PDB file of C-alpha atoms in Angstrom:
ATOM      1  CA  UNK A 238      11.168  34.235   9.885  1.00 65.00           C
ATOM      2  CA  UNK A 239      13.844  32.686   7.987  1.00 80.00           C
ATOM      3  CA  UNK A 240      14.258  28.754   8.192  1.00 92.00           C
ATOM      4  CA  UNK A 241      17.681  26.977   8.806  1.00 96.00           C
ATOM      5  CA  UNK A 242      19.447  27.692   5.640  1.00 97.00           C
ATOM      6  CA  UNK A 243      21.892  24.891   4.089  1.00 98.00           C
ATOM      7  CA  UNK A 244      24.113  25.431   0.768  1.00 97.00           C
ATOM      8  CA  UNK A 245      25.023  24.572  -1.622  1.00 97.00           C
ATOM      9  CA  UNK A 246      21.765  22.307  -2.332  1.00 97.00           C
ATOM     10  CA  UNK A 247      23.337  19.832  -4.862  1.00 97.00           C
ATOM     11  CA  UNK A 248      27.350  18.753  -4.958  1.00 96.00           C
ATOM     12  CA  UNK A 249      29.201  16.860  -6.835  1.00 98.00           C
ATOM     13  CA  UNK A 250      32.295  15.400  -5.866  1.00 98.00           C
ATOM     14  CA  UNK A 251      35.490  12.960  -6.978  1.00 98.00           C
ATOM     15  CA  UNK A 252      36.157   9.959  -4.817  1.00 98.00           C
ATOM     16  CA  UNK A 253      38.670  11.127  -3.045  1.00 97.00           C
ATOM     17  CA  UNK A 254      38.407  15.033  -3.011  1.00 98.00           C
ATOM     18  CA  UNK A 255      36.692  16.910   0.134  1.00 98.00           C
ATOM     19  CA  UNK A 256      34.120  19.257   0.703  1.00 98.00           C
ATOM     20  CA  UNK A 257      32.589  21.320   2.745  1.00 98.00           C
ATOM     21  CA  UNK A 258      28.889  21.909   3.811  1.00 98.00           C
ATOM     22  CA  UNK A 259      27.457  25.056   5.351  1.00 98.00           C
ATOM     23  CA  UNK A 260      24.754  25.426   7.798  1.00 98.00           C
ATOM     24  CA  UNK A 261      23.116  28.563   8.771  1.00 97.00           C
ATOM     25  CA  UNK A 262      20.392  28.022  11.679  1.00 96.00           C
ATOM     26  CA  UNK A 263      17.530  29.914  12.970  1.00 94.00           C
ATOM     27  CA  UNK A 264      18.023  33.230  14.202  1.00 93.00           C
ATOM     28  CA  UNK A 265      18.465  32.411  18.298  1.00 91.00           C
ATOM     29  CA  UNK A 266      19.261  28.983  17.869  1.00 91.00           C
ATOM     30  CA  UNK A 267      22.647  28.093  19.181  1.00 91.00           C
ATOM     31  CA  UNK A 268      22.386  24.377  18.732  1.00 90.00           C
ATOM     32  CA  UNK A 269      23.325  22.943  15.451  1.00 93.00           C
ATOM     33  CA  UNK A 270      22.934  18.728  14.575  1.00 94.00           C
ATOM     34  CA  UNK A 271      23.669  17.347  11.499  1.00 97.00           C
ATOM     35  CA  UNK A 272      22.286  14.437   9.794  1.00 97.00           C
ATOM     36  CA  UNK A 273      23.233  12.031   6.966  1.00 97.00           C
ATOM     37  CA  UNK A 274      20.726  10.506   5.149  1.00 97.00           C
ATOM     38  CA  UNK A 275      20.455   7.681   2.432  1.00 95.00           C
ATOM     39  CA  UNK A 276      17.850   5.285   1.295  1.00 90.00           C
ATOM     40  CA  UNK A 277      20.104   2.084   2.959  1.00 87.00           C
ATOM     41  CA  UNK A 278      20.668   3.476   6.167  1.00 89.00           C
ATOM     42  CA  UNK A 279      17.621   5.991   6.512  1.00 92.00           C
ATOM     43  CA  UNK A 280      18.663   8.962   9.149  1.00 95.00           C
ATOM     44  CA  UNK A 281      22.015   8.767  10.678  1.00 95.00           C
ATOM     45  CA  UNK A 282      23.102  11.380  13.782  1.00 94.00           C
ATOM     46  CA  UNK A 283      26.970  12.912  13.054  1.00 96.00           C
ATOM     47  CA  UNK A 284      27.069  15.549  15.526  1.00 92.00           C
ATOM     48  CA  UNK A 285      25.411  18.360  17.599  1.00 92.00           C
ATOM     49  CA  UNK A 286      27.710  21.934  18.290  1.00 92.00           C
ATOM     50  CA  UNK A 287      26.172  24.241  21.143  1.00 91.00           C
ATOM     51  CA  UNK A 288      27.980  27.329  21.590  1.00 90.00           C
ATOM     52  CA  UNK A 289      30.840  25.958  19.662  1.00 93.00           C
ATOM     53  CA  UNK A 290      31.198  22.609  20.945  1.00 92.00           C
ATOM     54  CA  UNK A 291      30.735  19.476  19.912  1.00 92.00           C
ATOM     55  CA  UNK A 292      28.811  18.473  22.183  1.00 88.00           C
ATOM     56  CA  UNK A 293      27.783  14.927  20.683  1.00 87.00           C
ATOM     57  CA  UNK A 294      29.341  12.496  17.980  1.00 91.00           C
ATOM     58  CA  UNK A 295      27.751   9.220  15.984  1.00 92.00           C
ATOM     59  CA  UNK A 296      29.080   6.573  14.652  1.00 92.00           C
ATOM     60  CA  UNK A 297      31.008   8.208  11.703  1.00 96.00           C
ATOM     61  CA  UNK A 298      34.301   7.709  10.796  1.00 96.00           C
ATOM     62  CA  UNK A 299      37.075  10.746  11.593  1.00 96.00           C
ATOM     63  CA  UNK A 300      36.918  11.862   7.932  1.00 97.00           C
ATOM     64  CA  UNK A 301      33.613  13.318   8.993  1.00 98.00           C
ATOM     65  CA  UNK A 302      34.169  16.672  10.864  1.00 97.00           C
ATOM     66  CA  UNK A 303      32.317  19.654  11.801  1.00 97.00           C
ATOM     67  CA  UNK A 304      32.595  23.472  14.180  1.00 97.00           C
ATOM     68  CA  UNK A 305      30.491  25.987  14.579  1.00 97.00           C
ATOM     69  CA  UNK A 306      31.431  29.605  14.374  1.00 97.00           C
ATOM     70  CA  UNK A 307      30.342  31.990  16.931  1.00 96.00           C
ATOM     71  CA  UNK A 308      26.906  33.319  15.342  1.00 94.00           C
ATOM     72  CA  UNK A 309      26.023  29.474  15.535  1.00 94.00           C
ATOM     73  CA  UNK A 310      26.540  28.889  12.328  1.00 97.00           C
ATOM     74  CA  UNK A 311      27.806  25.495  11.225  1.00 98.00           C
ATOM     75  CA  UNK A 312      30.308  23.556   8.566  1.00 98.00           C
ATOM     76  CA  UNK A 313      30.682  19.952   8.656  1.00 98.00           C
ATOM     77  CA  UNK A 314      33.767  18.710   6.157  1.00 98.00           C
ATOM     78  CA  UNK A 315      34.618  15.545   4.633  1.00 98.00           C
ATOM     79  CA  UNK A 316      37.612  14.696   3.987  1.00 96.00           C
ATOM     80  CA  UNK A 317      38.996  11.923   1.075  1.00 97.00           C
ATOM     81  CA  UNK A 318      35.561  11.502  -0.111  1.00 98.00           C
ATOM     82  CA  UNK A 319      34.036   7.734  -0.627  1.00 97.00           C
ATOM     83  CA  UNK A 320      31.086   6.680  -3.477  1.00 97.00           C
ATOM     84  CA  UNK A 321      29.194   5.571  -0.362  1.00 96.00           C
ATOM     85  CA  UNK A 322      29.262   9.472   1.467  1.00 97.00           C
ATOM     86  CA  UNK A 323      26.783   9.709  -1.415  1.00 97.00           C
ATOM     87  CA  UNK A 324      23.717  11.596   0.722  1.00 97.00           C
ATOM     88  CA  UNK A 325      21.718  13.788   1.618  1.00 97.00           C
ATOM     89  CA  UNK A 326      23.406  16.129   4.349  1.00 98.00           C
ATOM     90  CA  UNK A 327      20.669  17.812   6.707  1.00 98.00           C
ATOM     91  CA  UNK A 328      21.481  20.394   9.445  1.00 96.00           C
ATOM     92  CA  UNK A 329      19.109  21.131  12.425  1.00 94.00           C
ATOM     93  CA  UNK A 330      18.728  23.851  14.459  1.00 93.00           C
ATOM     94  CA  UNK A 331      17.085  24.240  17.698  1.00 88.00           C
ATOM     95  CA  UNK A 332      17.054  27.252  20.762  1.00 84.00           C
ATOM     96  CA  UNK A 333      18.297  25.309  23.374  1.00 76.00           C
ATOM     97  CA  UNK A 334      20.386  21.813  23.953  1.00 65.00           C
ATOM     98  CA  UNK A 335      19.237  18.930  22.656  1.00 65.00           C
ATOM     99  CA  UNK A 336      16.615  17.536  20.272  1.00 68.00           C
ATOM    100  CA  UNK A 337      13.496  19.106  20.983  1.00 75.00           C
ATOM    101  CA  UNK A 338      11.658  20.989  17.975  1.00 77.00           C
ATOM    102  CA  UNK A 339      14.229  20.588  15.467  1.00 87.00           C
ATOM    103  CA  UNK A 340      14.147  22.800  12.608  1.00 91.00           C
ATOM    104  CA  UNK A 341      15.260  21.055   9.514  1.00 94.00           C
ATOM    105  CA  UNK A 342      16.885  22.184   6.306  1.00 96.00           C
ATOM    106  CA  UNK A 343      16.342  20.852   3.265  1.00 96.00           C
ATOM    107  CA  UNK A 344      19.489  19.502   3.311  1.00 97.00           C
ATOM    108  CA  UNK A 345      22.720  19.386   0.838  1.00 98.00           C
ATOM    109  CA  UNK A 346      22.636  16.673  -2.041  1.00 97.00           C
ATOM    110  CA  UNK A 347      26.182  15.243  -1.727  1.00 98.00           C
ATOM    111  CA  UNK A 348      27.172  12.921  -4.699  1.00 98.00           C
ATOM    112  CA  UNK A 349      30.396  11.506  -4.527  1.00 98.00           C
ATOM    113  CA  UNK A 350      31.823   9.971  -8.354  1.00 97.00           C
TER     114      UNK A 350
ATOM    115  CA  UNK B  94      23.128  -0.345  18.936  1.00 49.00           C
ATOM    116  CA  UNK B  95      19.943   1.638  19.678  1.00 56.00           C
ATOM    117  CA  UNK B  96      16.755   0.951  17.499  1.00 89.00           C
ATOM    118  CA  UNK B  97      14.035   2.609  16.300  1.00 96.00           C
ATOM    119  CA  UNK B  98      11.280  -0.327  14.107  1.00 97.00           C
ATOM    120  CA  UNK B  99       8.844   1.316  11.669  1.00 97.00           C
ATOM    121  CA  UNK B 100       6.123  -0.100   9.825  1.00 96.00           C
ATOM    122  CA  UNK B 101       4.838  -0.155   6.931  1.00 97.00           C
ATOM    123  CA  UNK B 102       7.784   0.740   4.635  1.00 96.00           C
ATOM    124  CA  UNK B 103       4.728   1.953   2.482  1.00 97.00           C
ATOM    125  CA  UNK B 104       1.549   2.798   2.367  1.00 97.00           C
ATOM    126  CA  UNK B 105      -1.212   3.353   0.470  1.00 98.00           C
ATOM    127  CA  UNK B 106      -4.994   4.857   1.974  1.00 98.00           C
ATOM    128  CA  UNK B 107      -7.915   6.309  -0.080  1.00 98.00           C
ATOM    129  CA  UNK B 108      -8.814   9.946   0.310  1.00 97.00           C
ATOM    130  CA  UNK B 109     -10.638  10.364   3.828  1.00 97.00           C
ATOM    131  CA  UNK B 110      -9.820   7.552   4.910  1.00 98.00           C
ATOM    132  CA  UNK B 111      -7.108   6.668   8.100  1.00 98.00           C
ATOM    133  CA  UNK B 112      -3.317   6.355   7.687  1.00 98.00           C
ATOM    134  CA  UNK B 113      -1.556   4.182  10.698  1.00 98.00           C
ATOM    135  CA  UNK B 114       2.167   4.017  10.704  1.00 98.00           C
ATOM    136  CA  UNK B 115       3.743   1.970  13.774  1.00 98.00           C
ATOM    137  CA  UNK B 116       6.953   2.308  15.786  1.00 98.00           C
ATOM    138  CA  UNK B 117       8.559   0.221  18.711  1.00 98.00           C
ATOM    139  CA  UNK B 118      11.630   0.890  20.209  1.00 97.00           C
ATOM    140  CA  UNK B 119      14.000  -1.301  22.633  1.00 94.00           C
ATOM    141  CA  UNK B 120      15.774   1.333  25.257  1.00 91.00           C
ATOM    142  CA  UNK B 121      13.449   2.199  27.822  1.00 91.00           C
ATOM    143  CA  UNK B 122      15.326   5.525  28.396  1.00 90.00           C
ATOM    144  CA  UNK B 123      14.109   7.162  25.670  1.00 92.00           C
ATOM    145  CA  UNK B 124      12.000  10.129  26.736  1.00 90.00           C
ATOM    146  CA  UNK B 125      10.834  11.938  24.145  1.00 92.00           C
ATOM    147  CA  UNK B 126       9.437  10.502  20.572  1.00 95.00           C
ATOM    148  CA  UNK B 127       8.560  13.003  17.726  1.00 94.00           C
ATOM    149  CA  UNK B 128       7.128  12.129  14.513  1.00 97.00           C
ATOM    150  CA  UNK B 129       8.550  13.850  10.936  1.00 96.00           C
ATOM    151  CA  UNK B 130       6.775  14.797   8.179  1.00 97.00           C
ATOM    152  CA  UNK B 131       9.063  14.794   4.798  1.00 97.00           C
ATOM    153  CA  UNK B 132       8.495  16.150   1.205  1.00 96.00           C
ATOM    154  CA  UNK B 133      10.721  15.111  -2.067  1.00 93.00           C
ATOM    155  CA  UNK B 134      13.599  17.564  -2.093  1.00 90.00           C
ATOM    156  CA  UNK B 135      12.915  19.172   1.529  1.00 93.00           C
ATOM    157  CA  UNK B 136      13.720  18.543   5.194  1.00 95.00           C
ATOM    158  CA  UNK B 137      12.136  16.521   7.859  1.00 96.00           C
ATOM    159  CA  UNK B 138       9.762  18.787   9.361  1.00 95.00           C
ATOM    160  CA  UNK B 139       7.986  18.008  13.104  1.00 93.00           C
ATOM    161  CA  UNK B 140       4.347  16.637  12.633  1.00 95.00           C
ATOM    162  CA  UNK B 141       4.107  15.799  16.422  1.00 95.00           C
ATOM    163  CA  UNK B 142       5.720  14.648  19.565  1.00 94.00           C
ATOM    164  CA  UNK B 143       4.814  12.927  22.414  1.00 94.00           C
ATOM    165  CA  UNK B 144       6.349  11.983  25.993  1.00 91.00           C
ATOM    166  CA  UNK B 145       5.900   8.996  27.863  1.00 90.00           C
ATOM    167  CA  UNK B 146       4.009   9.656  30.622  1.00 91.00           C
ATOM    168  CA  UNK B 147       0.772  10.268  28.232  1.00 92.00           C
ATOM    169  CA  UNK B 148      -0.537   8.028  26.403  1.00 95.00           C
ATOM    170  CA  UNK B 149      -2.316   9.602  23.811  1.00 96.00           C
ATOM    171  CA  UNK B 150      -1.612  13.651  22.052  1.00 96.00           C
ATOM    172  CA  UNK B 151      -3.422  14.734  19.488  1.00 97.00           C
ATOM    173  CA  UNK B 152      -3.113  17.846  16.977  1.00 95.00           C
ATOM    174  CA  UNK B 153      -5.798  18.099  14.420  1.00 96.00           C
ATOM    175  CA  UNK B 154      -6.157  15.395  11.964  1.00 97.00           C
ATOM    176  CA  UNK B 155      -3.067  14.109  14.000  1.00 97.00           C
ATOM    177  CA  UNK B 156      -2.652  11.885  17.175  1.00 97.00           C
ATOM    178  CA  UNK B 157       0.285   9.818  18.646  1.00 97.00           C
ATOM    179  CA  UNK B 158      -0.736   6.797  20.469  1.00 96.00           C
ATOM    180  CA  UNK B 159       1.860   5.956  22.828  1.00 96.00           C
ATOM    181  CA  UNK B 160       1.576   1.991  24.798  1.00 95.00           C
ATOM    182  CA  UNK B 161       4.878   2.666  27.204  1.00 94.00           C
ATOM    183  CA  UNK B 162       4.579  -1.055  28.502  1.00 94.00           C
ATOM    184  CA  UNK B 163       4.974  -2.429  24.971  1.00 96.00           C
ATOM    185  CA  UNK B 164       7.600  -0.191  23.892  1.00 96.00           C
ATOM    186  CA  UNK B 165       5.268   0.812  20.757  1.00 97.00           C
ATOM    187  CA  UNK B 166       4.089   4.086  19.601  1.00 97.00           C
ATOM    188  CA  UNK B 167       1.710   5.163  16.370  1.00 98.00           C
ATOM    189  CA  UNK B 168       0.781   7.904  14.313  1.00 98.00           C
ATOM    190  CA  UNK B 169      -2.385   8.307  13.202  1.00 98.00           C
ATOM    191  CA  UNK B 170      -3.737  10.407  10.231  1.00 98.00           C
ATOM    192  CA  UNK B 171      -7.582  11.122  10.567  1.00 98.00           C
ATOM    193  CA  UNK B 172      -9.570  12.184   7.122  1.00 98.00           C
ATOM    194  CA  UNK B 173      -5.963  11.363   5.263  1.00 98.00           C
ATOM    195  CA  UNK B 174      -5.850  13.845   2.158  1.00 98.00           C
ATOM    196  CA  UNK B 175      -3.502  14.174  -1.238  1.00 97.00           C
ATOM    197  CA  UNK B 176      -1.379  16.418   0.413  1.00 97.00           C
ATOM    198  CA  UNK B 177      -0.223  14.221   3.338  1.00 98.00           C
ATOM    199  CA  UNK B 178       1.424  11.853   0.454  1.00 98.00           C
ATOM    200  CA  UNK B 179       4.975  12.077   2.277  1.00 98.00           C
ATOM    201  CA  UNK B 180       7.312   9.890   4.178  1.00 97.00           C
ATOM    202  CA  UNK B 181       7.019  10.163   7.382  1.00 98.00           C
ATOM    203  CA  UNK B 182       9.457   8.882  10.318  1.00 97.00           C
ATOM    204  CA  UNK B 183       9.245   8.203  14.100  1.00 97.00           C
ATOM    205  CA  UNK B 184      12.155   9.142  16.238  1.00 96.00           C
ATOM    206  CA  UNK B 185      13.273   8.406  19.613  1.00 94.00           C
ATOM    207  CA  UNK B 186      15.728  10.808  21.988  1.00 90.00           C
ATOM    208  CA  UNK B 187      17.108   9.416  25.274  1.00 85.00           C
ATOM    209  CA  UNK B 188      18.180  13.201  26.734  1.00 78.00           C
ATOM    210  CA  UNK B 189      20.364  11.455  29.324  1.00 78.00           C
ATOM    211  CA  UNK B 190      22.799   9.600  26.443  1.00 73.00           C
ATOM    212  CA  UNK B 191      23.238  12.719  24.474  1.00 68.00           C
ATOM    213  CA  UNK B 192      21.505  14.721  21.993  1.00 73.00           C
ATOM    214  CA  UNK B 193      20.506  13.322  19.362  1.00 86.00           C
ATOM    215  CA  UNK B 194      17.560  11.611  18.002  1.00 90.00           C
ATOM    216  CA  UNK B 195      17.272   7.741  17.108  1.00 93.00           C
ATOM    217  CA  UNK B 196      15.086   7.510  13.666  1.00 95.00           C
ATOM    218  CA  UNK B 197      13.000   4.963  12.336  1.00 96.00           C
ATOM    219  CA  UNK B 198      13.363   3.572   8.807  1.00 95.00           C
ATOM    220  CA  UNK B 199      10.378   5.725   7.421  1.00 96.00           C
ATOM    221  CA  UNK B 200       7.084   5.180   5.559  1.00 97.00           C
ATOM    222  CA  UNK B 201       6.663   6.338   2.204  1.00 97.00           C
ATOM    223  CA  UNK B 202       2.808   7.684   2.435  1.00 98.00           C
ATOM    224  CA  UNK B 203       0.133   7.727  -0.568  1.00 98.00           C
ATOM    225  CA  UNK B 204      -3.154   9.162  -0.013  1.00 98.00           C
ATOM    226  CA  UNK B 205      -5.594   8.107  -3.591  1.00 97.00           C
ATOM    227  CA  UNK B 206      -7.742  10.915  -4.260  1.00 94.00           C
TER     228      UNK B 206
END
């Protein structure tokens, strides 16, 4: 059974530029979170699409977007990219709504120069 | 803002002997606390989880102690071995407020052989 499946793994950006991160979940999973993670802030919730809405939004500013197509899988995009978006991106996956038994992936390493 | 307190930040336990990582949390509405298992270079992966209406789960040479009047929950890692050397985080969901889990800081694991 094949995992939730993130690329690319490692990025490398200019302060200012934007990218764009893919998420592929689960087969059967048709709710999609994604996660920002850094060694100051620790884990950070940016948003959760089920059936192709967002159903949920953190504390991010608006350069920070994301949709989900409809085979559930996911893209979040940055947009005018700062040093400090420097993370580790990390997509979850999960059958129903909410939380519950997240899959993980092992992320996208964003650096941001 | 919602909180999630983990301690240690690190730890250190000789082979077979009993990791303890701590957690306490502030909003009484969260219903559902998971514990996460991380690797260098891979994602969170779910150790555990735990409601609040029991007090204590336990899967193998892991249990979740869970004291709902003091807002505190543990892990506990029985017989701790090489290959638990991880960081490991707690996490908190209230399912009411949306979906998305609250983490803890984390607790960078190593098990002396």
């Amino acid at each position: 059974k094949a995992g939730v499946t993130q690329t690319p793994r490692y990025l490398i950006k200019t302060r200012g530029q934007q990218v764009t991160l893919s998420c592929s979940p689960i087969s059967g999973h048709r709710s999609v979170s994604w996660y920002q993670q850094t060694p100051g802030q620790g884990l950070q919730f940016l948003f959760e699409y089920f059936s192709e809405t967002q159903r949920n939004k953190g504390n991010f500013p608006g350069r920070f977007s994301g949709r989900q197509f409809s085979n559930s899988r996911s893209e979040m995009n940055v947009s005018t990219l700062e040093l400090g978006d420097s993370a580790l991106y990390l997509c979850a996956s999960t059958r129903e709504q909410g939380a519950y038994g997240y899959t993980f992936g092992s992320g996208t390493r964003l650096t941001v120069v | 803002q919602q909180q999630v307190k983990q301690s240690p930040q690190s730890l250190i336990v000789q082979k077979g002997g009993i990791s303890i990582i701590n957690c306490a949390y502030e909003n009484t509405a969260f219903d559902y606390f998971p514990w996460y298992q991380q690797f260098p270079g891979k994602g969170p992966a779910l150790l555990i989880a735990i409601r609040p209406d029991v007090s204590e789960k336990k899967e193998g040479r892991f249990t979740i102690s869970f004291n709902k009047s003091a807002k505190q929950f543990s892990l506990h890692i029985m017989d701790s071995q090489p290959g638990d050397s991880a960081t490991y985080f707690c996490a908190a969901l209230d399912n009411n407020a949306g979906n998305m889990l609250t983490f803890g800081g984390g607790t960078r694991l190593m098990v002396k052989p």
